[in-house]
């Protein structure tokens, strides 16, 4: 009788499932570490309690802390170019060229989007309590250097390319089909809830949130801390599911191979 053979496809699937399970397990572990570190960070809402902690128990500084509050401009806020009533403290206006490029290999038009121009405007702002007395506030320093800040889209407008003789001539020569120019306005609006993670310092009765001097990440997240933490835990669960799926797939392939070998070795005894 011929020996049992394992097909190259089975070897590839088994190896790939093990490799991906290992990768997803690693990513899940890294993200879980991030979540665990977040849970260890002192958390505050803008208010008298934060002021008292900085004043009495920490020498006027917290090296790394979480603070949550509502956005309020220091001085005049920025006004949206599309809506007069929309005010913010950070504004980003992006122009993107949209076009399709001919792919001779697949013989299809491939969509592409390329940033043509990007303008970022900002004004100084602070975080104030969600409700109650606004006597306590946290001034946000260098917000544009912070990671994680999501700006809410205010308006997206596409200016379609004009078709005509030159349009089709250029398309024939360059193998590119212009679609139009997309204009996007994004803002961090006044009144939005923001969670800041960084160094808190009290100086001259002004509380400041600034990039940590110890080299840790400086984060501004346009949501409350509970929602942010929930999103991070969702990512952990996602990697956990991917690990389990790949692991079960690899285990099933391995079980099939072992069963076939066992069945083959037992056959002569029957």
Coordinates of N, CA and C in Angstrom, one line a residue, residues 88 146 173 225:
X88 N -15.7 76.1 16.4 CA -14.8 75.1 16.9 C -13.5 75.7 17.3
X146 N -0.8 66.2 19.6 CA -1.4 65.1 20.3 C -1.9 64.0 19.2
X173 N -4.7 59.8 -23.5 CA -3.3 59.9 -23.5 C -2.7 59.5 -22.2
X225 N -13.9 59.1 28.4 CA -12.9 58.0 28.7 C -13.6 56.6 28.7

